[in-house]
Coordinates of C-alpha atoms and ligand atoms in Angstrom, one line a residue:
X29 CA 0.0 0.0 0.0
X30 CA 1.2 3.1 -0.7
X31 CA -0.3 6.7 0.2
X32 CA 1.2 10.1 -1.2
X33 CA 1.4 12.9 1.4
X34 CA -1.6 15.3 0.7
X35 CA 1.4 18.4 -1.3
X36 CA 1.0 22.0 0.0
X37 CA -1.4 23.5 -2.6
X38 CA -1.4 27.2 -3.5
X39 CA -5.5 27.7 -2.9
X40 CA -5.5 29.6 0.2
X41 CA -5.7 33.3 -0.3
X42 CA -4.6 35.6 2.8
X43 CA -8.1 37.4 2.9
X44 CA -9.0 40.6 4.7
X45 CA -12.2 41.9 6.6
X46 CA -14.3 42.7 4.6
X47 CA -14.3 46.1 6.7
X48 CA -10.8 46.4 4.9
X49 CA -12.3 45.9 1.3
X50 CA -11.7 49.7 -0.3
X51 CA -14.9 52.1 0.3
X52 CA -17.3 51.7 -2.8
X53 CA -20.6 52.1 -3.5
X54 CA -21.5 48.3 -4.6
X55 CA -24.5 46.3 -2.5
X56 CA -26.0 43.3 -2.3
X57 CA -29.6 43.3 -3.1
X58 CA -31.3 45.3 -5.6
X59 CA -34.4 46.9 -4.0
X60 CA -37.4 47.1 -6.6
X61 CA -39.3 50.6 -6.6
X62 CA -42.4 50.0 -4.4
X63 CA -45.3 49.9 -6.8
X64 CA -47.0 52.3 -4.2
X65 CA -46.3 55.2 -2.1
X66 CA -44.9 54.9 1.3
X67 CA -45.7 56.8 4.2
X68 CA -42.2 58.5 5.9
X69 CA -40.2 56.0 7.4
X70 CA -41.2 57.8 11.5
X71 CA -45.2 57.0 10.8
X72 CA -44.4 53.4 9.4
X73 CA -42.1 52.8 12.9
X74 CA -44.4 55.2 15.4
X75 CA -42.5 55.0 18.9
X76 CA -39.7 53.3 17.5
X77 CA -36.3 55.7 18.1
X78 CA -34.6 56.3 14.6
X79 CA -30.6 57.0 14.2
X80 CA -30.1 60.2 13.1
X81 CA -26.3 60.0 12.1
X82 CA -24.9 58.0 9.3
X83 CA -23.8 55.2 9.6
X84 CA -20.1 55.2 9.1
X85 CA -17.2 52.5 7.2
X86 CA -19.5 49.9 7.1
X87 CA -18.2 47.1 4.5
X88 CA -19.9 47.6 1.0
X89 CA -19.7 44.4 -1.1
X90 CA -22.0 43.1 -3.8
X91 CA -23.0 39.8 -3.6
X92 CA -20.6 38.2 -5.6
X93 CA -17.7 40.3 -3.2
X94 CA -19.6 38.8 -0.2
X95 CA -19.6 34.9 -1.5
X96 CA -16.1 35.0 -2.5
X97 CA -14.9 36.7 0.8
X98 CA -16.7 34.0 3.5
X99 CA -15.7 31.2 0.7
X100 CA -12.1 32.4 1.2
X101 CA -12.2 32.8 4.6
X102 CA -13.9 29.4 5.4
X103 CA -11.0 27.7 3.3
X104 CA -8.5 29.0 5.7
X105 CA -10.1 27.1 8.6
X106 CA -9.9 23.2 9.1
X107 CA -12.4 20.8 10.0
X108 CA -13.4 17.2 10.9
X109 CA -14.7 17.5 7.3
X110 CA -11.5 18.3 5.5
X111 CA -8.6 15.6 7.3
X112 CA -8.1 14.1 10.4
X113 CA -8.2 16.6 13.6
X114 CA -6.3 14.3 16.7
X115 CA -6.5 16.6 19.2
X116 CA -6.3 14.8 22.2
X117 CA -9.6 14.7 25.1
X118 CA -11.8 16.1 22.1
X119 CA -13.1 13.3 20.5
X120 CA -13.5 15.0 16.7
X121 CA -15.3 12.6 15.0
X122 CA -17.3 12.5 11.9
X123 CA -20.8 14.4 12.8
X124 CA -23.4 12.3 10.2
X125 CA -25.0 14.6 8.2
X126 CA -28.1 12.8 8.7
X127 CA -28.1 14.8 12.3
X128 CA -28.3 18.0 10.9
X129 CA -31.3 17.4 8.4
X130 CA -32.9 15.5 11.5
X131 CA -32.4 19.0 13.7
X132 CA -33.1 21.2 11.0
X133 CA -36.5 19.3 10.5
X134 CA -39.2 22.6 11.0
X135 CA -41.1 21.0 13.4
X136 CA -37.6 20.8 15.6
X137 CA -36.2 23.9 14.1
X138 CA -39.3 26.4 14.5
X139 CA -40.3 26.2 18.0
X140 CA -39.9 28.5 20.6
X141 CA -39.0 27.4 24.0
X142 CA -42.2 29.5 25.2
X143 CA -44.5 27.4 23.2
X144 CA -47.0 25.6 25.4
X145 CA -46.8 21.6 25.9
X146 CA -49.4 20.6 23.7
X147 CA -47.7 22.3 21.0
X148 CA -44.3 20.5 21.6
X149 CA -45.2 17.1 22.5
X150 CA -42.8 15.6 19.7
X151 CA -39.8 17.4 21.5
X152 CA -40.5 16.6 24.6
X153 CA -41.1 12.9 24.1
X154 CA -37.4 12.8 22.0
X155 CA -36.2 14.8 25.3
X156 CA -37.4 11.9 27.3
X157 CA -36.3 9.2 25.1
X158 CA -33.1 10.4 25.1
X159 CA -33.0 10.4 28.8
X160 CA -33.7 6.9 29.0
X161 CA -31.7 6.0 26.7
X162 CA -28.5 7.8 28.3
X163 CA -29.6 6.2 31.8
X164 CA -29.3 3.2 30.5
X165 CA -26.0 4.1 28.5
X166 CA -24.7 5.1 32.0
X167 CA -26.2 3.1 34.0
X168 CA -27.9 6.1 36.4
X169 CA -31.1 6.3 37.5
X170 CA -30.7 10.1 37.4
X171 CA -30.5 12.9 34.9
X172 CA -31.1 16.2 33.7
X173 CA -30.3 17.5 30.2
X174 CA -30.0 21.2 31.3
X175 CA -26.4 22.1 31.3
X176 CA -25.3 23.5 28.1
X177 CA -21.8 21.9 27.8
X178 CA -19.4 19.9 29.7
X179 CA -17.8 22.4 32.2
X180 CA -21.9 23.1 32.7
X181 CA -22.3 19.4 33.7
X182 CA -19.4 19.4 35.8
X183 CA -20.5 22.7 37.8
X184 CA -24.5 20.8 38.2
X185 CA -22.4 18.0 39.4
X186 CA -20.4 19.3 42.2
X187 CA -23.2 21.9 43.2
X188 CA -25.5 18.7 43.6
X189 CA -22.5 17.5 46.0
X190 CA -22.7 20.3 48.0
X191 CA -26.2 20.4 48.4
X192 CA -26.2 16.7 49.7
X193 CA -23.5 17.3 51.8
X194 CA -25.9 20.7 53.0
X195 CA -29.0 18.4 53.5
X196 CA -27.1 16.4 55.6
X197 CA -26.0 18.9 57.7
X198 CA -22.4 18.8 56.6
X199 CA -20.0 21.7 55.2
X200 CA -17.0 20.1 53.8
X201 CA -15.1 22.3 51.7
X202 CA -12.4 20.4 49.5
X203 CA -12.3 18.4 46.4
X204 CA -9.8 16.5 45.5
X205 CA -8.8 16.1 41.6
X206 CA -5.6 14.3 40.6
X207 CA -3.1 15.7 38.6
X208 CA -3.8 14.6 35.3
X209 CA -7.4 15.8 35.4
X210 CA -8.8 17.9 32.8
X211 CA -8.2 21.8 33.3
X212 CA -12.2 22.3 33.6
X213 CA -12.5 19.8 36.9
X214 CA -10.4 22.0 39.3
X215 CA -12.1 25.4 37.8
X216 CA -15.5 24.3 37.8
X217 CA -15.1 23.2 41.6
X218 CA -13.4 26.2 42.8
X219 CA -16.2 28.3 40.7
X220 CA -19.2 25.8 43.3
X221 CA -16.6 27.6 45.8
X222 CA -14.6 24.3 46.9
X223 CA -10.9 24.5 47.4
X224 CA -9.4 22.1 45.3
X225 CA -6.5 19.7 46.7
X226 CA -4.2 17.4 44.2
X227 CA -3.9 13.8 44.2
X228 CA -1.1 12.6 42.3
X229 CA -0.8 9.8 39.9
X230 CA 1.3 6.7 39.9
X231 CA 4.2 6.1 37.3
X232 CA 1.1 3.9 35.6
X233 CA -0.7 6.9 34.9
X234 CA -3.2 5.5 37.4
X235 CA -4.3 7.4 40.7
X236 CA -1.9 6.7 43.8
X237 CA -3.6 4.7 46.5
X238 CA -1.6 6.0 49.1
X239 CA -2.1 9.5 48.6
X240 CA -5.9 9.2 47.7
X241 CA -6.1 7.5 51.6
X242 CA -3.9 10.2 53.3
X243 CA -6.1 13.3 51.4
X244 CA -9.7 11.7 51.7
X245 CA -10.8 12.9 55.0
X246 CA -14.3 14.4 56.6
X247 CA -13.2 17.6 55.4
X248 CA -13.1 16.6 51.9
X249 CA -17.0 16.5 49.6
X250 CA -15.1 13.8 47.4
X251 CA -13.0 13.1 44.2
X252 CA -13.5 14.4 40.7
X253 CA -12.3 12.0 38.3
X254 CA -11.9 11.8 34.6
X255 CA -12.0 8.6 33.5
X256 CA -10.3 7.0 31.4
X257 CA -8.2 9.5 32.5
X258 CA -6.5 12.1 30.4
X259 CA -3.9 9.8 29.6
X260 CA -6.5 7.3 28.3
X261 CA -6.2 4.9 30.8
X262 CA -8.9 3.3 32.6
X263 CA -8.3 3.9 36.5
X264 CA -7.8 0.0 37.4
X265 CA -8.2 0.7 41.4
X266 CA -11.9 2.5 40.3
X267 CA -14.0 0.3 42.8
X268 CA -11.6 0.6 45.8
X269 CA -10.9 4.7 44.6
X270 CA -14.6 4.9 45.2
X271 CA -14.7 3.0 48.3
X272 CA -12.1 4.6 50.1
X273 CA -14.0 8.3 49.1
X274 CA -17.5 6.8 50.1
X275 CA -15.7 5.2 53.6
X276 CA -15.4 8.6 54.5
X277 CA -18.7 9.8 53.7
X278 CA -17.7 11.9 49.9
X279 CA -18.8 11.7 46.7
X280 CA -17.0 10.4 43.2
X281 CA -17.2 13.1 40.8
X282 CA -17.2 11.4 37.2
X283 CA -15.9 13.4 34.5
X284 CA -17.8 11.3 31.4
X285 CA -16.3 13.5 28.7
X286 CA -14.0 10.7 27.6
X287 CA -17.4 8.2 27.5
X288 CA -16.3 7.5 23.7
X289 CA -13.9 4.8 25.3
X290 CA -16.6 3.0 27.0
X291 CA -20.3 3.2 25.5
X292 CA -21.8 -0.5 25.5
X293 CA -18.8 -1.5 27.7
X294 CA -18.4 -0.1 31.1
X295 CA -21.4 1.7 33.0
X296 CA -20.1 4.1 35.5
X297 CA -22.7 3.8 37.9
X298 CA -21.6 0.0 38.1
X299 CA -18.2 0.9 39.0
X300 CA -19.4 3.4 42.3
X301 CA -19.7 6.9 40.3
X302 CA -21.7 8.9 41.9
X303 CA -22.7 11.5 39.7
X304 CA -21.9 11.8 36.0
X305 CA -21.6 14.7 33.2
X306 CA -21.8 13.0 29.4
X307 CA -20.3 15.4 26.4
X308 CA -23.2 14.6 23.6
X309 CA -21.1 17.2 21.3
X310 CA -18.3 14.7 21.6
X311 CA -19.4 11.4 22.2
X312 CA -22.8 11.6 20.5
X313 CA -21.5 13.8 17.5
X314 CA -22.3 17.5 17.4
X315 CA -20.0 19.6 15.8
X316 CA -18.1 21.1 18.2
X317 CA -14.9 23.1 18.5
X318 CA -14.8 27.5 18.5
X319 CA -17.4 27.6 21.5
X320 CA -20.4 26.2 19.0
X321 CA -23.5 25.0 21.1
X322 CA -22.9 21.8 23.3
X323 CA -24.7 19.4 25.7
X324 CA -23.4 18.2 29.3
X325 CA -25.8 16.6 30.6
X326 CA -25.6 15.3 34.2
X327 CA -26.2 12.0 35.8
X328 CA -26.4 10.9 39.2
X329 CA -27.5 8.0 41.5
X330 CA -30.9 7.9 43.6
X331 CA -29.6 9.7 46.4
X332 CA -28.4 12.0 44.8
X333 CA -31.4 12.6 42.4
X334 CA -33.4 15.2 44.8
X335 CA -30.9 17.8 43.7
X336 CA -30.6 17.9 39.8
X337 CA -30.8 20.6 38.1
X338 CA -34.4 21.3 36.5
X339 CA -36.5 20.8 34.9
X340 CA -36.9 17.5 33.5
X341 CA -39.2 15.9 30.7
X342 CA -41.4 13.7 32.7
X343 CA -44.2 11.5 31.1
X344 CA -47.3 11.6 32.5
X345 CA -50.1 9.3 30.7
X346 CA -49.7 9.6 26.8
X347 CA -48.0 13.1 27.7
X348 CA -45.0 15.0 28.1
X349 CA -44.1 18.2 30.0
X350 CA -41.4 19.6 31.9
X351 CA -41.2 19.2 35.5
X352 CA -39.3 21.6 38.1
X353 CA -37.8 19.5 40.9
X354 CA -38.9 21.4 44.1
X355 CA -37.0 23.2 47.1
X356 CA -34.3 20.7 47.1
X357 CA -32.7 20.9 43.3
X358 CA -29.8 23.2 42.6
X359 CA -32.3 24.7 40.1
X360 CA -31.9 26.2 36.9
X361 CA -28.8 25.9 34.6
X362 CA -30.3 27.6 31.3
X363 CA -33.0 29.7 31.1
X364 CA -35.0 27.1 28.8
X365 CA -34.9 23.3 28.0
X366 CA -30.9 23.5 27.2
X367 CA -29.3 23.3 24.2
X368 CA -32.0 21.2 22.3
X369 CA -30.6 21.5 18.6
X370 CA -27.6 19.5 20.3
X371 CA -30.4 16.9 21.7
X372 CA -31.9 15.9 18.1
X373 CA -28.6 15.2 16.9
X374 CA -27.6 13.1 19.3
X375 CA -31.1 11.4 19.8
X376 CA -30.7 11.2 15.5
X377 CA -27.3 9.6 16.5
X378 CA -28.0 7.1 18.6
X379 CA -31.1 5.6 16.6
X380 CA -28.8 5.1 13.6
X381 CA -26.3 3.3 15.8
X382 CA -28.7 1.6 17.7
X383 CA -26.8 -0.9 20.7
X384 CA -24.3 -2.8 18.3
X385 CA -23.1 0.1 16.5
X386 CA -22.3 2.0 19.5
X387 CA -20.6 -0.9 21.0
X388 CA -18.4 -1.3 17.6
X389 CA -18.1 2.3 17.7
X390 CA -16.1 2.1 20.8
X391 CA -14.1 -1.0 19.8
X392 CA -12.8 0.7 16.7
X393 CA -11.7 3.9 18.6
X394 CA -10.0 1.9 21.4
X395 CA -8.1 0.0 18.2
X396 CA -7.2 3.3 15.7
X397 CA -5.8 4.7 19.1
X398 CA -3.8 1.5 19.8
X399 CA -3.1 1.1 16.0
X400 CA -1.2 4.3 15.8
X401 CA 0.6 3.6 19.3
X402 CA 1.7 0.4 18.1
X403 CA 3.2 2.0 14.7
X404 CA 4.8 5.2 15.9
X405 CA 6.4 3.2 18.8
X406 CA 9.6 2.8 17.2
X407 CA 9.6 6.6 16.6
X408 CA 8.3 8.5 19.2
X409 CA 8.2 7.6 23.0
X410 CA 4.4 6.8 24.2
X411 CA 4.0 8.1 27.8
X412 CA 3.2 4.5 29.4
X413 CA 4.2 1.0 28.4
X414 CA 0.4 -0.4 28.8
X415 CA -1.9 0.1 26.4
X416 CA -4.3 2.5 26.5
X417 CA -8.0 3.4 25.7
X418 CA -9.2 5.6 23.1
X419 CA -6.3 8.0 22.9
X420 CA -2.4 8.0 22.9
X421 CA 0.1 10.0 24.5
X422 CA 3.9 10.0 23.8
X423 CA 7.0 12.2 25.6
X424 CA 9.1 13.9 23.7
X425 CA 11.9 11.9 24.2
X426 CA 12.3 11.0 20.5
X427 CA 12.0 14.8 19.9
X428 CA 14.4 15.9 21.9
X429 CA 17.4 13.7 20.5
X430 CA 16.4 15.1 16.6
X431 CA 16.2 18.7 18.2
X432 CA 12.9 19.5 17.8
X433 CA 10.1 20.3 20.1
X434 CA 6.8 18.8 20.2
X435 CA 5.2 22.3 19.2
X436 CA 7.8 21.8 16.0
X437 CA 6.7 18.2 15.0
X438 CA 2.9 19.1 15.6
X439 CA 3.3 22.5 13.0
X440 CA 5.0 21.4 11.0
X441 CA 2.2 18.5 10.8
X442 CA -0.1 21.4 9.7
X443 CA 2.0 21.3 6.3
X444 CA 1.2 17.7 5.5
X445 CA -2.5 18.5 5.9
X446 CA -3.3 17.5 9.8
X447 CA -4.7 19.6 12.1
X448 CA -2.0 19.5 15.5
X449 CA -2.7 17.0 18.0
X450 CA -3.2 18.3 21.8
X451 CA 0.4 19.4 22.8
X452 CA 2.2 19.7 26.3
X453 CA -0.9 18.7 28.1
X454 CA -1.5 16.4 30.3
X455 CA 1.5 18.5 32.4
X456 CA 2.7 15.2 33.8
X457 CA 3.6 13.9 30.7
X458 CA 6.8 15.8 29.4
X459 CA 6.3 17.7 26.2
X460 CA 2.8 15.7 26.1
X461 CA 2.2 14.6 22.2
X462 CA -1.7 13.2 22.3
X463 CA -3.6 11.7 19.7
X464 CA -7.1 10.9 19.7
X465 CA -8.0 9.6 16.4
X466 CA -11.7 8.5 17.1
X467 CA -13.5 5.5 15.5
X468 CA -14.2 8.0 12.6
X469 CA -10.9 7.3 10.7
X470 CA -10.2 4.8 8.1
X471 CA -7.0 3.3 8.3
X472 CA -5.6 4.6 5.1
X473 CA -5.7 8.1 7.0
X474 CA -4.0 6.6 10.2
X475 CA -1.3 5.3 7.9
X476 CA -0.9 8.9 6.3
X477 CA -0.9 10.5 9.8
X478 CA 2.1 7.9 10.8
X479 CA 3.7 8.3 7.6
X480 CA 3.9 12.7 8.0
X481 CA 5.1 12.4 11.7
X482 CA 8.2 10.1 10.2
X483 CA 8.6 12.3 7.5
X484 CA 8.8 15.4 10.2
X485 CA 11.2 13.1 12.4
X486 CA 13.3 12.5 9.5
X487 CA 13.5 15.6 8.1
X488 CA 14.1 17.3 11.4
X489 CA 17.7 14.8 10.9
X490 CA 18.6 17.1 7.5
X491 CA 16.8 20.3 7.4
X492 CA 15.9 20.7 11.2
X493 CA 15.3 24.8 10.5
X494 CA 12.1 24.2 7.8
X495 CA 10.6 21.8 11.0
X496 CA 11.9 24.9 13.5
X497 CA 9.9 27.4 11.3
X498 CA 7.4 25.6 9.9
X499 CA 3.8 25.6 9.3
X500 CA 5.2 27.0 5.7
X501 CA 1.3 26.2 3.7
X502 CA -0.6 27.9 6.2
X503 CA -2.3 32.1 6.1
X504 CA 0.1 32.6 9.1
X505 CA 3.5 31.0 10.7
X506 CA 3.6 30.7 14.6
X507 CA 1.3 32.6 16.8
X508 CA 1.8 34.3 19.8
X509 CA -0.2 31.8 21.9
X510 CA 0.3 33.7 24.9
X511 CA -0.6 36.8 23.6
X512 CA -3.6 35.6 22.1
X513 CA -5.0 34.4 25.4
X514 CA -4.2 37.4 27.8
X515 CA -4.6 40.2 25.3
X516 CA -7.4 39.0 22.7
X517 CA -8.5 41.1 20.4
X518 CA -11.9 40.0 19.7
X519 CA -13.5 43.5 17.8
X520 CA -12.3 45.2 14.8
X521 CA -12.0 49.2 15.0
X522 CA -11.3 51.7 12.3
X523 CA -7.4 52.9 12.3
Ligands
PLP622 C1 -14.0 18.4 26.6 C2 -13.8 18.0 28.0 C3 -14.4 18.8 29.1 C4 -15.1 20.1 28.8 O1 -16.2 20.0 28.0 P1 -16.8 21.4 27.3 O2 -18.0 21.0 26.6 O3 -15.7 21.9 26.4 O4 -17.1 22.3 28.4 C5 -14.3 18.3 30.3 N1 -13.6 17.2 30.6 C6 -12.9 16.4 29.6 C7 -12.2 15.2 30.0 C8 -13.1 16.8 28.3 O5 -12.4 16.1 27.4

């Protein structure tokens, strides 16, 4: 078999604003003389305040200016669409397009969240189907689809500890999260106003026992967890992690975001999770990626049930309606029934797939991330010697010995047609390289993803300064990161 590298094509043009396009007098539609006499513009709008100055350097473009400028600027981007995106924890998969036509269906598509309950029966009873259906996916009893992405979950999820905690009489005000956790577990805790205490991991990646025991104490609400963890391992001591944190009267905090590695294998309420947060955007395929519109919802156990966030689709009869759930729920999480365009996709999802194909859909994401651990092995260093679950991570032990960085192999990566995997994070792996290929990719494109990282690492041995500089193909070279972070400039102003 033999695969080509995708060549550097000269396609993309370095396109302006079109607040930059020189002033003209061009526009877009072509408004027909009204066949009869209208009254002035103040009686048509009575009440309504008009501007009185003009408005100023607003872009002028005809219609044919306008469809070349966002077709220009939408080749510049890169998407699931277009070539394999690895980033690692984000599970970019293929997003079906028979999702979209099922959410852009009018009946889906034109209500409004006011609308009364005989009116939206149809969305309500795929609401509560799709709660079923992620209880049973899960394995709780529990669950609310309010929160309006994963952070969202995880913030319903320790606020619902606290209130337990509070109905119990009990103030405890720590969380533990171990070291490798995702960045949003220790910020969503401290935003439900917990202090947040480390638990290290073991040289397997796994949790440390011994340090779990010594932290887990009455002042302590419990343990957030990702799991598989960030390194996509499966923590192997789960049961006994949540024993020791239920011994002592706390809660397990599951972080489900990584739930791609497990559907129709593992059920965390089985393995003593307490209370749950799913990413449908990831797992259940929504696009997802530049802040679009997500779905966390969160899951819980019995006991813990009283203090979801509302409300909930019950069925009552042959009906649906939304329920609040009393004095004793966290309450609201978004002002209306969440992110519902998010919920038809992934209710659209999960009927295509039905039970076998999600279980196969797992399989084959556990096996493309093993694939490509097993072939870039001899190249690169991969953080842990045991396999792992749906996503790889190697040091940059390899790297450093060619004299390259890991931010080097993954741009210059960008000129072979890949979008960068997740760099430098998790921050106990050193100069963390992580690849989550998902289920989505064939293996021809697994075997062109190996084949451009040992084309970098080779090329880094004769012409290490085009890797040092590199992306070469792409509208810019290397960003100030940094700078783009603490100082963004999110609005354009004239001069
Ligand atoms: C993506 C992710 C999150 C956060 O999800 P958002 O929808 O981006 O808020 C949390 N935890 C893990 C492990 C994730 O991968």
């Amino acid at each position: 078999m033999s695969h080509t590298p995708v060549k550097p094509m000269g396609f993309i043009q370095d396109e302006r604003l079109s607040f930059e396009y020189p002033p003209s007098d061009r526009q877009g539609v072509s408004l027909r003389q009204a066949p009869v006499p209208l009254p002035p513009v103040e009686q048509s709008l009575p009440g309504v305040p008009l501007r009185e100055d003009n408005l100023e350097g607003l872009p002028r473009l005809s219609e044919f200016d306008a469809v070349r400028h966002f077709t220009r600027l939408s080749r510049a981007n890169y998407s699931v669409d277009q070539g394999m995106y690895p980033l690692g924890s984000c599970t970019m998969k293929y997003n079906p397009r028979l999702n979209e036509w099922a959410a852009a269906l009018v009946g889906f598509n034109q209500i409004h969240p006011l609308m009364n309950e005989p009116l939206t029966q149809g969305t309500l009873a795929l609401m509560h189907q799709l709660q079923e259906w992620l209880s049973e996916i899960t394995g709780f009893p529990g669950v609310s689809l309010q929160p309006a992405a994963g952070a969202h979950g995880e913030l319903a999820g320790v606020l619902m500890i606290r209130a337990a905690l509070e109905a119990r009489g009990e103030q405890r005000p720590v969380i533990l999260v171990p070291d490798s956790a995702h960045g949003t577990n220790p910020a969503s805790a401290a935003l439900a106003g917990f202090q947040v205490k480390e638990v290290k991991s073991g040289p397997d990646g796994c949790i440390d026992m011994a340090d779990l025991t010594a932290k887990m104490d009455r002042q302590t609400a419990g343990l957030m967890l990702t799991n598989p963890n960030t390194l996509g391992i499966f923590e192997k001591n789960i049961t006994e992690i949540a024993k020791v944190v239920h011994q002592h009267g706390g809660y397990v905090y599951c972080d489900g975001a990584n739930m791609n590695a497990q559907v129709g294998v593992a059920r965390p309420a089985d393995y003593g999770m307490d209370v749950l947060h799913l990413n449908l955007h990831k797992t259940f395929s929504t696009p997802h990626g530049g802040g679009g519109p997500g779905a966390g919802p969160v899951h819980c156990t019995a006991e813990l049930a009283p203090f979801l966030p509302g409300p909930v689709v019950e069925k009552s009869g042959p009906n649906y309606r939304m329920k609040d759930l009393g004095a004793t729920s966290i309450g609201r999480l978004h002002a209306f029934h969440g992110n519902v365009g998010v919920l038809v996709r992934a209710w659209s999802y999960l009927l295509a797939m039905g039970g076998p194909g999600l279980r196969e859909m797992t399989d084959t994401a556990v096996l493309n991330a093993n694939y490509l651990r097993k072939e870039l092995e001899g190249v690169l260093t991969p953080a842990h010697p045991t396999p792992t679950l749906h996503e790889v991570v190697f040091t940059d032990a390899g790297l450093a010995e060619r004299n390259i960085t890991t931010l080097d192999l993954a741009k210059r990566l960008i000129d072979h047609g890949f979008h960068p995997p997740t760099v430098y994070f998790p921050l106990t792996v050193k100069g963390a390289f992580m690849v989550e290929p998902t289920e989505s990719e064939p293996r021809e494109e697994l075997d062109r993803f190996v084949m451009a990282v040992k084309a970098v690492l080779a090329e880094a041995e004769t012409d290490p300064d085009t890797v040092h500089s590199a992306p070469h193909t792409a509208p810019r070279r290397r960003l100030d990161e940094t700078r783009a972070a603490r100082q963004p400039v999110l609005r354009w102003k004239k001069d």
